[in-house]
Amino acid sequence: MFSILKRSVYLDYNATTYVSRPVRKTINRVLKYHWGNPSSGYQKGKTAYNIIENARKQVADAIHAHPHEIYFTSCASETNNAVLKTLSNHFYPKKKKIISTPIEHPSIMNTLDFLETQGIVVQYCPVDRFGFVSIKDLERIIDEQTFLICCIYANNEIGTIQNIQKISAIAKAQNILVMSDCVQAFGKIPVNVKEMGVDYATFSAHKLYGPKGIGAMYAKIGSPLEPFIHGGHQEEGWRAGTESVHNIAGFGKACQEVSNLISYANETGLLKDYFIEQLRTIKTDIRINSPSENCMSNTISVTLPNIGSKELMMMLDYYGISVSSGSACSTRINKPSHVLRAIGLSEKAAEETIRISLGKNIKKRDIRHTMKIIEKYLKTNRNL
Ligand code: PLP
């Protein structure tokens, strides 16, 4: 007989992270003492303004950019919308085509769908069974109408890390701009926008132990930049609106921890291997959808044949264990993951897939505990 205690185990760090203590302290301090409007000319306003500029430098330093290249937004979904829509506006109708991948986050995919209704042509470059972009196909589909290549750096569902440097080099040779959604990569692998060669990159604080409701755009100096929200002159007139000073300060603080987070991420690789090994001992026919190389060390996408992921997730949730089947933004739409479909999984296999994403504070015992519940689930459904 099993006796399994309910214990909270959070295994969904790609959905969001908790807010770290130093970040919380920073936010509370700003909320309590520095609530002035950063656009006000008196001392209280200037202090708030300086807090923002300090955070801008912290974000810039963490991605090897210049502070003038950083623009704050409310989240990465907004930033992805902003880059795609303002660039389309800038180039259309002279140039009409965006090349992307079929494994982007919904904030890219759905924006591209919308832009297609406005006359933009979107072509998706095929990916292989682990989600790697086919460079040959990319070179083939570029044409004189192409103004942008949009490619996620590290995939949120399967963990695949693209060779953005190579993609940028191909784009540059044809005078095409490159944007990369770096939301998941940031804090898990080094992000150096200069080495990557991108023109635009997007970020969100809540994936690296920062607060929700704050994102950022990197735009290389000299890249086209049209106002996204018209109004005041905040963010150089690109995005009007009084800044969320406490969240910006929290984002900056979170960025100071990035190198520690990356070293920590290297350690999660061992836990990930342990998890896969344990899973294989209780179910031999699993399929690991995450690549074994060039993959985020915290992310495991695993298909458990003949096991509905929804039922399994409900059971895990009952025991206090949080895992997901894919992007948190797609959880409520009840459709098999477009990422899993794009890498060749059938609808059925996609519905038998769960995503585990590890983060700070996960211990081997948490994995053993999770494994016990999965084993219990398999035993109670013996025909599986
Ligand atoms: N891009 C990727 C790859 C993500 O994983 C997410 C969040 O899950 C986003 C964009 C959207 O970020 P935000 O929640 O800040 O809008």
Tab-separated table of C-alpha atoms and ligand atoms in Angstrom:
chain	number	residue	atom	x	y	z
A	1	MET	CA	0.000	0.000	0.000
A	2	PHE	CA	1.150	3.506	-0.768
A	3	SER	CA	1.254	6.144	1.854
A	4	ILE	CA	2.033	9.376	0.129
A	5	LEU	CA	2.016	12.680	1.938
A	6	LYS	CA	0.722	15.776	0.252
A	7	ARG	CA	3.693	18.067	-0.196
A	8	SER	CA	3.930	21.081	-2.438
A	9	VAL	CA	6.385	20.517	-5.293
A	10	TYR	CA	6.513	23.143	-8.009
A	11	LEU	CA	7.873	21.784	-11.287
A	12	ASP	CA	6.679	24.473	-13.666
A	13	TYR	CA	9.402	27.116	-13.568
A	14	ASN	CA	8.996	27.837	-17.294
A	15	ALA	CA	5.469	29.061	-16.542
A	16	THR	CA	6.697	31.439	-13.881
A	17	THR	CA	9.021	31.659	-10.910
A	18	TYR	CA	8.466	32.930	-7.408
A	19	VAL	CA	9.844	36.384	-6.616
A	20	SER	CA	13.217	36.118	-4.901
A	21	ARG	CA	13.732	37.718	-1.524
A	22	PRO	CA	16.198	40.445	-2.693
A	23	VAL	CA	13.767	41.353	-5.495
A	24	ARG	CA	10.854	41.518	-3.040
A	25	LYS	CA	12.876	43.763	-0.753
A	26	THR	CA	13.734	46.098	-3.618
A	27	ILE	CA	10.115	46.305	-4.751
A	28	ASN	CA	8.837	46.972	-1.241
A	29	ARG	CA	11.405	49.700	-0.708
A	30	VAL	CA	10.390	51.459	-3.926
A	31	LEU	CA	6.681	51.119	-3.130
A	32	LYS	CA	7.184	52.516	0.331
A	33	TYR	CA	9.608	55.379	-0.274
A	34	HIS	CA	10.012	56.120	-3.977
A	35	TRP	CA	6.501	56.378	-5.362
A	36	GLY	CA	7.004	59.661	-7.190
A	37	ASN	CA	6.205	60.060	-10.866
A	38	PRO	CA	9.472	59.638	-12.785
A	39	SER	CA	8.434	62.392	-15.205
A	40	SER	CA	8.068	64.996	-12.429
A	41	GLY	CA	10.799	67.618	-12.313
A	42	TYR	CA	11.183	67.832	-8.515
A	43	GLN	CA	13.343	65.631	-6.308
A	44	LYS	CA	10.781	62.865	-5.696
A	45	GLY	CA	10.310	62.437	-9.435
A	46	LYS	CA	14.032	62.522	-10.113
A	47	THR	CA	14.629	59.764	-7.571
A	48	ALA	CA	12.052	57.541	-9.292
A	49	TYR	CA	13.612	58.382	-12.662
A	50	ASN	CA	17.057	57.429	-11.396
A	51	ILE	CA	15.719	54.112	-10.101
A	52	ILE	CA	14.470	53.337	-13.606
A	53	GLU	CA	17.756	54.304	-15.234
A	54	ASN	CA	19.671	52.202	-12.745
A	55	ALA	CA	17.468	49.193	-13.569
A	56	ARG	CA	17.880	49.863	-17.288
A	57	LYS	CA	21.618	49.549	-16.826
A	58	GLN	CA	21.213	46.345	-14.810
A	59	VAL	CA	19.112	44.776	-17.580
A	60	ALA	CA	21.522	46.018	-20.258
A	61	ASP	CA	24.559	44.653	-18.407
A	62	ALA	CA	22.933	41.240	-18.036
A	63	ILE	CA	22.456	40.882	-21.806
A	64	HIS	CA	25.606	42.771	-22.887
A	65	ALA	CA	23.709	45.700	-24.343
A	66	HIS	CA	23.891	49.474	-23.936
A	67	PRO	CA	21.249	51.009	-21.602
A	68	HIS	CA	19.971	53.120	-24.528
A	69	GLU	CA	19.002	49.856	-26.198
A	70	ILE	CA	16.600	48.787	-23.425
A	71	TYR	CA	12.892	49.735	-23.385
A	72	PHE	CA	10.549	48.672	-20.581
A	73	THR	CA	7.096	47.246	-21.300
A	74	SER	CA	4.409	45.499	-19.249
A	75	CYS	CA	5.339	41.943	-20.283
A	76	ALA	CA	6.953	39.934	-23.054
A	77	SER	CA	3.636	39.353	-24.825
A	78	GLU	CA	3.324	43.099	-25.218
A	79	THR	CA	6.943	43.343	-26.374
A	80	ASN	CA	6.517	40.600	-28.972
A	81	ASN	CA	3.376	42.329	-30.256
A	82	ALA	CA	5.145	45.666	-30.320
A	83	VAL	CA	8.163	44.516	-32.308
A	84	LEU	CA	6.159	42.563	-34.882
A	85	LYS	CA	3.447	45.181	-35.356
A	86	THR	CA	5.649	48.282	-35.482
A	87	LEU	CA	8.114	46.647	-37.887
A	88	SER	CA	5.288	45.476	-40.136
A	89	ASN	CA	3.969	49.008	-40.117
A	90	HIS	CA	7.416	50.324	-40.936
A	91	PHE	CA	8.077	48.034	-43.906
A	92	TYR	CA	4.627	47.389	-45.390
A	93	PRO	CA	3.837	47.634	-48.302
A	94	LYS	CA	7.424	47.979	-49.594
A	95	LYS	CA	8.321	44.643	-48.054
A	96	LYS	CA	5.750	42.148	-46.877
A	97	LYS	CA	7.314	38.977	-45.558
A	98	ILE	CA	8.226	37.700	-42.093
A	99	ILE	CA	9.909	34.335	-41.652
A	100	SER	CA	9.304	32.615	-38.333
A	101	THR	CA	9.199	29.124	-36.848
A	102	PRO	CA	6.212	26.931	-35.997
A	103	ILE	CA	7.394	26.612	-32.383
A	104	GLU	CA	7.088	30.218	-31.223
A	105	HIS	CA	5.191	31.273	-28.114
A	106	PRO	CA	1.469	32.144	-28.650
A	107	SER	CA	2.305	35.844	-28.259
A	108	ILE	CA	4.265	35.536	-31.501
A	109	MET	CA	2.072	32.967	-33.301
A	110	ASN	CA	-1.191	34.825	-32.711
A	111	THR	CA	0.336	38.188	-33.588
A	112	LEU	CA	1.597	36.720	-36.858
A	113	ASP	CA	-1.888	35.338	-37.559
A	114	PHE	CA	-3.275	38.826	-37.034
A	115	LEU	CA	-0.640	40.425	-39.250
A	116	GLU	CA	-1.553	38.009	-42.039
A	117	THR	CA	-5.047	39.496	-42.016
A	118	GLN	CA	-3.366	42.897	-42.588
A	119	GLY	CA	-1.479	41.787	-45.703
A	120	ILE	CA	1.775	40.533	-44.159
A	121	VAL	CA	3.005	37.232	-45.599
A	122	VAL	CA	4.264	34.825	-42.962
A	123	GLN	CA	6.320	31.790	-43.837
A	124	TYR	CA	7.261	29.227	-41.217
A	125	CYS	CA	10.632	27.555	-41.522
A	126	PRO	CA	10.395	23.803	-40.851
A	127	VAL	CA	11.975	22.362	-37.704
A	128	ASP	CA	13.255	18.834	-37.065
A	129	ARG	CA	11.940	16.337	-34.502
A	130	PHE	CA	13.651	18.206	-31.672
A	131	GLY	CA	12.564	21.629	-32.868
A	132	PHE	CA	15.828	22.770	-34.468
A	133	VAL	CA	15.313	25.177	-37.353
A	134	SER	CA	16.385	23.779	-40.697
A	135	ILE	CA	19.055	26.226	-41.843
A	136	LYS	CA	18.875	24.904	-45.402
A	137	ASP	CA	15.147	25.622	-45.553
A	138	LEU	CA	15.662	29.028	-43.996
A	139	GLU	CA	18.133	29.974	-46.722
A	140	ARG	CA	15.732	28.666	-49.366
A	141	ILE	CA	12.686	30.655	-48.239
A	142	ILE	CA	14.373	34.039	-47.800
A	143	ASP	CA	13.461	36.367	-50.669
A	144	GLU	CA	13.612	40.072	-51.511
A	145	GLN	CA	10.241	40.622	-49.761
A	146	THR	CA	11.588	39.409	-46.407
A	147	PHE	CA	12.172	42.140	-43.831
A	148	LEU	CA	12.307	40.094	-40.619
A	149	ILE	CA	13.286	36.699	-39.262
A	150	CYS	CA	11.651	35.988	-35.917
A	151	CYS	CA	13.041	33.022	-33.990
A	152	ILE	CA	12.673	31.992	-30.370
A	153	TYR	CA	16.021	31.468	-28.631
A	154	ALA	CA	15.108	28.706	-26.137
A	155	ASN	CA	11.776	26.994	-26.518
A	156	ASN	CA	9.442	27.150	-23.529
A	157	GLU	CA	7.886	23.699	-24.072
A	158	ILE	CA	10.738	21.459	-25.164
A	159	GLY	CA	13.804	23.491	-24.211
A	160	THR	CA	15.484	23.522	-27.637
A	161	ILE	CA	18.144	26.238	-27.998
A	162	GLN	CA	18.477	27.600	-31.537
A	163	ASN	CA	21.684	28.663	-33.214
A	164	ILE	CA	20.620	32.317	-33.371
A	165	GLN	CA	24.126	33.441	-34.231
A	166	LYS	CA	23.998	31.428	-37.440
A	167	ILE	CA	20.471	32.593	-38.265
A	168	SER	CA	21.514	36.224	-37.727
A	169	ALA	CA	24.554	35.804	-39.982
A	170	ILE	CA	22.327	34.501	-42.782
A	171	ALA	CA	19.879	37.362	-42.248
A	172	LYS	CA	22.586	40.033	-42.152
A	173	ALA	CA	24.020	38.848	-45.461
A	174	GLN	CA	20.608	39.627	-47.001
A	175	ASN	CA	19.962	42.848	-45.094
A	176	ILE	CA	17.133	41.285	-43.075
A	177	LEU	CA	16.375	42.149	-39.448
A	178	VAL	CA	16.299	39.494	-36.712
A	179	MET	CA	14.204	39.388	-33.561
A	180	SER	CA	14.480	36.715	-30.920
A	181	ASP	CA	12.153	35.880	-28.059
A	182	CYS	CA	14.685	35.364	-25.273
A	183	VAL	CA	12.122	35.050	-22.483
A	184	GLN	CA	12.963	31.497	-21.466
A	185	ALA	CA	16.656	31.682	-22.255
A	186	PHE	CA	17.271	34.651	-19.961
A	187	GLY	CA	18.416	33.387	-16.569
A	188	LYS	CA	18.974	29.828	-17.792
A	189	ILE	CA	21.659	30.235	-20.447
A	190	PRO	CA	23.934	33.181	-21.223
A	191	VAL	CA	22.219	35.780	-23.395
A	192	ASN	CA	24.652	38.050	-25.207
A	193	VAL	CA	22.677	40.049	-27.756
A	194	LYS	CA	25.832	41.302	-29.452
A	195	GLU	CA	27.216	37.809	-30.002
A	196	MET	CA	23.797	36.595	-31.103
A	197	GLY	CA	23.736	39.353	-33.711
A	198	VAL	CA	20.048	40.125	-33.221
A	199	ASP	CA	18.410	43.497	-33.826
A	200	TYR	CA	15.581	42.977	-31.328
A	201	ALA	CA	15.168	40.674	-28.343
A	202	THR	CA	12.365	40.329	-25.821
A	203	PHE	CA	12.423	39.563	-22.094
A	204	SER	CA	10.145	39.081	-19.105
A	205	ALA	CA	11.074	39.460	-15.437
A	206	HIS	CA	8.786	36.754	-14.067
A	207	LYS	CA	10.841	33.936	-15.595
A	208	LEU	CA	13.916	34.864	-13.575
A	209	TYR	CA	12.562	35.330	-10.073
A	210	GLY	CA	11.380	38.862	-10.805
A	211	PRO	CA	7.853	40.288	-10.660
A	212	LYS	CA	5.032	39.745	-13.138
A	213	GLY	CA	3.845	42.680	-15.205
A	214	ILE	CA	7.207	43.874	-16.440
A	215	GLY	CA	9.037	43.094	-19.665
A	216	ALA	CA	11.719	44.620	-21.805
A	217	MET	CA	12.777	45.019	-25.387
A	218	TYR	CA	16.331	45.193	-26.635
A	219	ALA	CA	16.520	47.197	-29.847
A	220	LYS	CA	19.975	47.592	-31.336
A	221	ILE	CA	20.961	51.253	-31.726
A	222	GLY	CA	20.001	52.362	-35.228
A	223	SER	CA	17.278	49.717	-35.770
A	224	PRO	CA	13.886	50.972	-36.990
A	225	LEU	CA	11.731	51.985	-34.026
A	226	GLU	CA	8.261	53.416	-34.427
A	227	PRO	CA	6.146	54.482	-31.438
A	228	PHE	CA	4.053	51.626	-30.104
A	229	ILE	CA	1.947	53.459	-27.518
A	230	HIS	CA	1.432	57.126	-28.325
A	231	GLY	CA	1.237	59.585	-25.462
A	232	GLY	CA	3.918	61.002	-23.193
A	233	HIS	CA	7.629	60.795	-23.863
A	234	GLN	CA	8.347	57.818	-21.583
A	235	GLU	CA	10.712	55.190	-23.001
A	236	GLU	CA	11.989	57.720	-25.536
A	237	GLY	CA	8.446	58.169	-26.854
A	238	TRP	CA	8.320	54.541	-27.972
A	239	ARG	CA	5.944	53.430	-25.231
A	240	ALA	CA	3.988	56.111	-23.433
A	241	GLY	CA	2.580	55.606	-19.944
A	242	THR	CA	3.807	56.235	-16.431
A	243	GLU	CA	6.402	53.630	-15.666
A	244	SER	CA	5.867	50.859	-13.135
A	245	VAL	CA	8.858	51.977	-11.117
A	246	HIS	CA	8.726	49.237	-8.458
A	247	ASN	CA	8.460	46.475	-11.062
A	248	ILE	CA	11.238	47.971	-13.146
A	249	ALA	CA	13.436	48.156	-10.034
A	250	GLY	CA	12.557	44.508	-9.282
A	251	PHE	CA	13.442	43.478	-12.820
A	252	GLY	CA	16.801	45.231	-12.509
A	253	LYS	CA	17.493	43.502	-9.203
A	254	ALA	CA	16.587	40.106	-10.685
A	255	CYS	CA	19.078	40.764	-13.495
A	256	GLN	CA	21.875	41.166	-10.962
A	257	GLU	CA	21.369	37.505	-10.088
A	258	VAL	CA	21.557	36.253	-13.670
A	259	SER	CA	25.064	34.785	-13.538
A	260	ASN	CA	24.187	32.899	-10.319
A	261	LEU	CA	21.014	31.617	-11.954
A	262	ILE	CA	22.982	30.339	-14.920
A	263	SER	CA	25.433	28.458	-12.681
A	264	TYR	CA	22.460	27.060	-10.821
A	265	ALA	CA	20.862	26.020	-14.128
A	266	ASN	CA	23.958	23.945	-14.847
A	267	GLU	CA	23.248	21.966	-11.666
A	268	THR	CA	19.644	21.277	-12.643
A	269	GLY	CA	21.002	19.214	-15.555
A	270	LEU	CA	21.872	16.434	-13.087
A	271	LEU	CA	18.357	16.484	-11.634
A	272	LYS	CA	16.921	16.389	-15.121
A	273	ASP	CA	19.000	13.282	-15.975
A	274	TYR	CA	17.889	11.693	-12.706
A	275	PHE	CA	14.253	12.435	-13.484
A	276	ILE	CA	14.462	10.875	-16.960
A	277	GLU	CA	16.307	7.817	-15.623
A	278	GLN	CA	13.676	7.277	-12.898
A	279	LEU	CA	10.850	7.703	-15.353
A	280	ARG	CA	12.386	5.145	-17.709
A	281	THR	CA	12.510	2.562	-14.918
A	282	ILE	CA	8.775	2.817	-14.281
A	283	LYS	CA	7.702	3.182	-17.911
A	284	THR	CA	10.028	1.945	-20.589
A	285	ASP	CA	8.280	3.323	-23.662
A	286	ILE	CA	8.490	7.042	-22.874
A	287	ARG	CA	9.605	9.473	-25.557
A	288	ILE	CA	11.750	12.445	-24.592
A	289	ASN	CA	10.886	15.340	-26.870
A	290	SER	CA	13.614	17.621	-25.559
A	291	PRO	CA	16.944	17.296	-27.375
A	292	SER	CA	19.855	15.809	-25.428
A	293	GLU	CA	22.168	18.621	-26.571
A	294	ASN	CA	21.518	22.334	-27.056
A	295	CYS	CA	18.631	22.171	-24.636
A	296	MET	CA	17.860	24.118	-21.471
A	297	SER	CA	19.028	22.039	-18.547
A	298	ASN	CA	15.806	22.595	-16.613
A	299	THR	CA	13.265	21.493	-19.231
A	300	ILE	CA	11.931	18.011	-19.956
A	301	SER	CA	9.107	17.348	-22.366
A	302	VAL	CA	8.086	13.728	-22.085
A	303	THR	CA	5.408	11.684	-23.830
A	304	LEU	CA	3.938	8.806	-21.788
A	305	PRO	CA	2.169	6.596	-24.330
A	306	ASN	CA	-1.466	5.801	-23.455
A	307	ILE	CA	-1.510	8.163	-20.493
A	308	GLY	CA	-3.685	11.221	-20.830
A	309	SER	CA	-1.574	14.108	-19.581
A	310	LYS	CA	-4.648	15.926	-18.248
A	311	GLU	CA	-5.633	13.061	-15.937
A	312	LEU	CA	-2.061	12.597	-14.782
A	313	MET	CA	-1.683	16.304	-14.123
A	314	MET	CA	-4.907	16.314	-12.117
A	315	MET	CA	-3.610	13.473	-10.000
A	316	LEU	CA	-0.259	15.217	-9.492
A	317	ASP	CA	-2.068	18.430	-8.623
A	318	TYR	CA	-4.154	16.566	-6.055
A	319	TYR	CA	-0.881	15.599	-4.353
A	320	GLY	CA	0.411	19.187	-4.520
A	321	ILE	CA	2.690	18.734	-7.537
A	322	SER	CA	2.539	21.347	-10.284
A	323	VAL	CA	3.525	20.349	-13.805
A	324	SER	CA	2.066	21.449	-17.115
A	325	SER	CA	1.391	20.127	-20.551
A	326	GLY	CA	2.987	23.079	-22.329
A	327	SER	CA	2.795	26.834	-22.446
A	328	ALA	CA	0.771	28.318	-19.562
A	329	CYS	CA	-0.722	30.747	-22.090
A	330	SER	CA	-2.289	27.793	-23.986
A	331	THR	CA	-3.605	25.862	-20.978
A	332	ARG	CA	-7.170	27.089	-21.343
A	333	ILE	CA	-7.602	26.675	-25.089
A	334	ASN	CA	-7.840	22.886	-24.912
A	335	LYS	CA	-5.932	22.194	-28.104
A	336	PRO	CA	-2.894	19.961	-28.475
A	337	SER	CA	0.336	21.953	-28.336
A	338	HIS	CA	1.335	23.488	-31.683
A	339	VAL	CA	4.971	23.002	-30.687
A	340	LEU	CA	4.567	19.255	-30.186
A	341	ARG	CA	2.579	18.976	-33.420
A	342	ALA	CA	5.308	20.900	-35.278
A	343	ILE	CA	7.981	18.445	-34.138
A	344	GLY	CA	5.934	15.567	-35.495
A	345	LEU	CA	3.843	14.286	-32.577
A	346	SER	CA	0.354	13.046	-33.399
A	347	GLU	CA	-2.567	14.746	-31.647
A	348	LYS	CA	-2.831	11.721	-29.375
A	349	ALA	CA	0.871	11.777	-28.480
A	350	ALA	CA	0.701	15.528	-27.840
A	351	GLU	CA	-2.113	14.887	-25.378
A	352	GLU	CA	0.024	12.305	-23.616
A	353	THR	CA	2.843	14.756	-22.995
A	354	ILE	CA	3.839	16.661	-19.898
A	355	ARG	CA	6.425	19.355	-19.363
A	356	ILE	CA	8.564	19.410	-16.268
A	357	SER	CA	10.587	22.558	-15.744
A	358	LEU	CA	12.971	22.719	-12.825
A	359	GLY	CA	14.196	25.725	-10.902
A	360	LYS	CA	15.809	26.923	-7.704
A	361	ASN	CA	15.113	24.867	-4.573
A	362	ILE	CA	14.196	21.618	-6.355
A	363	LYS	CA	15.818	18.660	-4.630
A	364	LYS	CA	16.240	15.007	-5.528
A	365	ARG	CA	13.660	14.136	-2.897
A	366	ASP	CA	11.073	16.258	-4.769
A	367	ILE	CA	11.702	14.212	-7.861
A	368	ARG	CA	11.458	10.951	-5.918
A	369	HIS	CA	8.168	12.152	-4.454
A	370	THR	CA	6.818	13.047	-7.909
A	371	MET	CA	7.917	9.702	-9.264
A	372	LYS	CA	6.011	7.918	-6.490
A	373	ILE	CA	2.796	9.625	-7.557
A	374	ILE	CA	3.364	8.838	-11.223
A	375	GLU	CA	4.060	5.228	-10.304
A	376	LYS	CA	0.885	5.133	-8.226
A	377	TYR	CA	-1.045	6.507	-11.184
A	378	LEU	CA	0.383	3.836	-13.488
A	379	LYS	CA	-0.421	1.078	-10.984
A	380	THR	CA	-4.004	2.179	-10.470
A	381	ASN	CA	-4.455	2.244	-14.243
A	382	ARG	CA	-2.779	-1.113	-14.821
A	383	ASN	CA	-3.902	-1.451	-18.393
A	384	LEU	CA	-1.711	1.589	-19.279
B	1	PLP	N1	7.703	34.095	-24.797
B	1	PLP	C1	7.958	32.932	-24.183
B	1	PLP	C2	8.924	31.989	-24.794
B	1	PLP	C3	7.334	32.619	-22.980
B	1	PLP	O1	7.572	31.441	-22.392
B	1	PLP	C4	6.421	33.554	-22.434
B	1	PLP	C5	5.697	33.223	-21.176
B	1	PLP	O2	5.333	32.114	-20.906
B	1	PLP	C6	6.182	34.741	-23.111
B	1	PLP	C7	6.833	34.985	-24.297
B	1	PLP	C8	5.196	35.747	-22.583
B	1	PLP	O3	5.696	36.371	-21.458
B	1	PLP	P1	4.762	37.300	-20.542
B	1	PLP	O4	4.099	36.381	-19.577
B	1	PLP	O5	5.707	38.257	-19.899
B	1	PLP	O6	3.804	37.981	-21.446
